[in-house]
Every structure is written in C-alpha cells, then in structure tokens.
Amino acid sequence: MNIETINNSIQPQKEQLLKHSLYNKIQNIDDLHCFVENHVFAVWDFMSLLKALQAKLTCTTTPWFATKNPETRYLINEIVLAEETDISIDGRRQSHYEMYLEAMEDCGADTTAINTFLSEVTSLHNIFVAIKQSTVHPNVKAFLDFTFRVIEEGKPHQIAAAFTFGREDLIPSMFTEILKNFQKNLPEANLDKLIYYFERHIELDADEHGPMAMQMINDLCEEDAQKWKEVEEISILALEKRIGLWDAIEEEIVLKAEMV
C-alpha cells in the first residue's frame, strides 16, 4: 500500500465532500454565519492534531535529543510556525484560529458557542467530558471526539493520517469562491478577513505543506502493511466525520430557513 492507494480508497468520501449539497444552501449572510459558527470547531481542533504531531515527531522536552527524521521534524515545525504565528491581513502575528475568530466577528457571526466550549474545556480539564456536555450539534461532537480519540491513541501515523487526509485542501478554494460572490452581492458584509484566512490555507497547503505531509506519511509507514492499513482506515473515518459536520451545518441552515 502507498499514498496512491490511500488516495484511491478515500476518493468516494472526497467526492461526497466536494459535491455536498451544503454549498448550494449558503445563500445569505445568516447561512454563512451558521457555517462559520460550526466550522470554527474544526479550525480549533486542527491545532491539537498538529501539536500532537509536534510532541511525537520533534523533541519538545528536556533534555533535548534529535528525533529520527529531520525532514519530518522540519515539516512539523514549519507548519506550527505558520499555523500558530502567521501574519494576519493587517500585519499582526496571529494563529489561524485567532484570525478565524476575528473574521467571524467582522462578518457579524456569533463566537459564543466556541468560546463557551473552550471555557468548559479549561474548567473541566477533560476534553471528552467537555465534548459530551457541550450543547453543539451531535455531529460536531462526533467530529471533535474522533480527533481527540486519535490523539489519545497516540500512534503518530494515525494522527498524521487524520491531519493529512482528513483536512481537505480542495474545500477552502470552494469557500473562497462562495465568499467572493457574497462580497459582490452583500457589499455591507465585511468578509475580507474570512477570504484572507481561506486563501492563506490554499497557498500554504497546496504549495508547501501538502507535499511535505504526504512525505511524512511515507516516512512513518515505510514498508509496514499494518500501519498503511491503519492510515487508510483513519483517513476514511476522518473524511466521514467531516461529511457529518457538513450534514449538521446544512441541517441547521434548512431548519432556520423553515422557521422564517
């Protein structure tokens, strides 16, 4: 098994994501608010996948020792640098999560749900209890629970699979087009920061991080058939959880429309 095999295996889920009916449901600014208010959970938990990889594949403790693969070490540190301290649209250092929160606020979306959830995570000191007690949609809970179960399992190749194949780089380009259409049709909506966020992801993932992440999977699995099988399974599950997240957002948009 290899990267090509994995890509073939996950093609049905990728197709389902790319052709999801959610995209056509985002017709107005309220629909967009619904999208970002749910999607922000995926923006946030991505950082935990990345930090788990940093803990596993680089040395973050003392005394320091060089880890096995310097190329993988570089990839992880490079992505952490970009994700945790990128340059914002107005020239400040920010994480992509912080950029996303500011973009939400600028376009009038509500950040209460994610802020409340993170407060609960802090006070409970247990991510799984916080997820279970949260009032977010069950599919959002399932998405988060999957991420942190993979992290807790602790296998670097599985975490890398969720990180590499579970975070679709084609979808941001679709949303950038949706946002640009909104910008034309709803000039009063301040979407500059949201567009910037998605464009930064496209730029970084396509040009730099994507190819390096594929190499990381190769380096972690090498000739181990069991590891490749687990990468395949986790990748499919990760995409199915993303589909579930999209289903939840679509369901919420439809319900709100029916209530009007």
Short mmCIF file of C-alpha atoms in Angstrom, two decimals, residues 120-241:
data_model
loop_
_atom_site.label_atom_id
_atom_site.label_comp_id
_atom_site.label_asym_id
_atom_site.label_seq_id
_atom_site.Cartn_x
_atom_site.Cartn_y
_atom_site.Cartn_z
CA GLU A 120 -15.64 24.36 29.65
CA VAL A 121 -12.52 22.58 28.38
CA THR A 122 -10.42 24.79 30.64
CA SER A 123 -12.58 24.34 33.74
CA LEU A 124 -13.25 20.61 33.38
CA HIS A 125 -9.66 19.61 32.48
CA ASN A 126 -11.11 16.78 30.39
CA ILE A 127 -11.73 17.26 26.68
CA PHE A 128 -14.03 14.23 26.40
CA VAL A 129 -16.30 15.36 29.25
CA ALA A 130 -16.39 18.86 27.75
CA ILE A 131 -17.42 17.44 24.37
CA LYS A 132 -20.09 15.22 25.93
CA GLN A 133 -21.57 18.08 27.98
CA SER A 134 -21.48 20.57 25.12
CA THR A 135 -24.73 21.79 23.56
CA VAL A 136 -23.37 21.77 20.00
CA HIS A 137 -24.84 19.52 17.29
CA PRO A 138 -24.16 15.77 17.85
CA ASN A 139 -22.20 15.65 14.57
CA VAL A 140 -19.92 18.44 15.79
CA LYS A 141 -19.40 16.45 18.99
CA ALA A 142 -18.61 13.33 16.95
CA PHE A 143 -16.11 15.31 14.86
CA LEU A 144 -14.30 16.59 17.95
CA ASP A 145 -14.46 13.27 19.77
CA PHE A 146 -12.88 11.50 16.79
CA THR A 147 -9.99 13.99 16.67
CA PHE A 148 -9.15 13.60 20.34
CA ARG A 149 -9.60 9.80 20.33
CA VAL A 150 -6.99 9.60 17.57
CA ILE A 151 -4.69 11.87 19.58
CA GLU A 152 -5.23 9.84 22.75
CA GLU A 153 -4.47 6.59 20.90
CA GLY A 154 -1.10 8.21 20.31
CA LYS A 155 0.06 6.47 17.13
CA PRO A 156 1.99 9.03 15.04
CA HIS A 157 0.96 7.53 11.68
CA GLN A 158 -2.73 7.65 12.65
CA ILE A 159 -2.50 11.25 13.89
CA ALA A 160 -0.65 12.11 10.67
CA ALA A 161 -3.41 10.42 8.62
CA ALA A 162 -6.15 12.48 10.29
CA PHE A 163 -4.00 15.57 9.82
CA THR A 164 -3.02 14.94 6.19
CA PHE A 165 -6.03 13.29 4.57
CA GLY A 166 -8.75 14.44 6.95
CA ARG A 167 -8.23 18.15 6.30
CA GLU A 168 -9.35 18.64 2.72
CA ASP A 169 -7.37 21.27 0.80
CA LEU A 170 -9.86 21.47 -2.09
CA ILE A 171 -12.73 22.70 0.07
CA PRO A 172 -11.18 26.07 1.07
CA SER A 173 -10.96 27.06 -2.60
CA MET A 174 -14.68 26.37 -2.98
CA PHE A 175 -15.49 28.53 0.02
CA THR A 176 -13.26 31.31 -1.22
CA GLU A 177 -15.44 31.48 -4.36
CA ILE A 178 -18.62 31.46 -2.26
CA LEU A 179 -17.26 34.29 -0.13
CA LYS A 180 -16.24 36.35 -3.15
CA ASN A 181 -19.76 36.00 -4.53
CA PHE A 182 -21.10 37.21 -1.19
CA GLN A 183 -18.75 40.15 -1.35
CA LYS A 184 -20.31 41.17 -4.67
CA ASN A 185 -23.91 40.57 -3.62
CA LEU A 186 -23.62 41.71 0.01
CA PRO A 187 -21.15 44.61 -0.04
CA GLU A 188 -22.12 45.53 3.53
CA ALA A 189 -20.73 42.21 4.82
CA ASN A 190 -17.10 42.53 5.91
CA LEU A 191 -15.59 39.31 4.55
CA ASP A 192 -12.02 40.43 3.88
CA LYS A 193 -10.56 38.55 6.85
CA LEU A 194 -12.52 35.38 6.10
CA ILE A 195 -11.37 35.36 2.47
CA TYR A 196 -7.81 36.01 3.61
CA TYR A 197 -7.99 33.05 6.02
CA PHE A 198 -9.10 30.63 3.30
CA GLU A 199 -6.64 31.98 0.75
CA ARG A 200 -3.76 31.56 3.23
CA HIS A 201 -4.74 27.92 3.70
CA ILE A 202 -4.86 27.29 -0.04
CA GLU A 203 -1.47 28.94 -0.52
CA LEU A 204 0.26 27.08 2.31
CA ASP A 205 -1.37 23.66 1.82
CA ALA A 206 -1.04 23.42 -1.95
CA ASP A 207 2.43 24.88 -2.36
CA GLU A 208 4.26 23.72 0.75
CA HIS A 209 2.55 21.71 3.45
CA GLY A 210 0.57 19.24 1.32
CA PRO A 211 3.51 17.55 -0.45
CA MET A 212 5.57 17.54 2.75
CA ALA A 213 2.72 15.93 4.71
CA MET A 214 2.49 13.14 2.11
CA GLN A 215 6.21 12.50 2.56
CA MET A 216 5.66 12.39 6.33
CA ILE A 217 3.10 9.59 5.87
CA ASN A 218 5.60 7.66 3.73
CA ASP A 219 8.34 8.09 6.32
CA LEU A 220 6.09 7.00 9.20
CA CYS A 221 4.70 3.91 7.47
CA GLU A 222 7.66 2.81 5.32
CA GLU A 223 7.03 -0.87 4.42
CA ASP A 224 4.73 -1.64 7.36
CA ALA A 225 1.48 -3.00 5.86
CA GLN A 226 -0.40 -2.71 9.18
CA LYS A 227 0.47 0.98 9.50
CA TRP A 228 -0.68 1.66 5.93
CA LYS A 229 -3.95 -0.14 6.67
CA GLU A 230 -4.49 1.98 9.78
CA VAL A 231 -3.72 5.16 7.82
CA GLU A 232 -6.37 4.13 5.29
CA GLU A 233 -8.95 3.45 8.00
CA ILE A 234 -8.31 6.70 9.88
CA SER A 235 -8.33 8.74 6.67
CA ILE A 236 -11.74 7.37 5.65
CA LEU A 237 -13.13 7.93 9.15
CA ALA A 238 -11.77 11.48 9.26
CA LEU A 239 -13.48 12.36 5.97
CA GLU A 240 -16.72 10.72 7.11
CA LYS A 241 -16.67 12.88 10.26
#
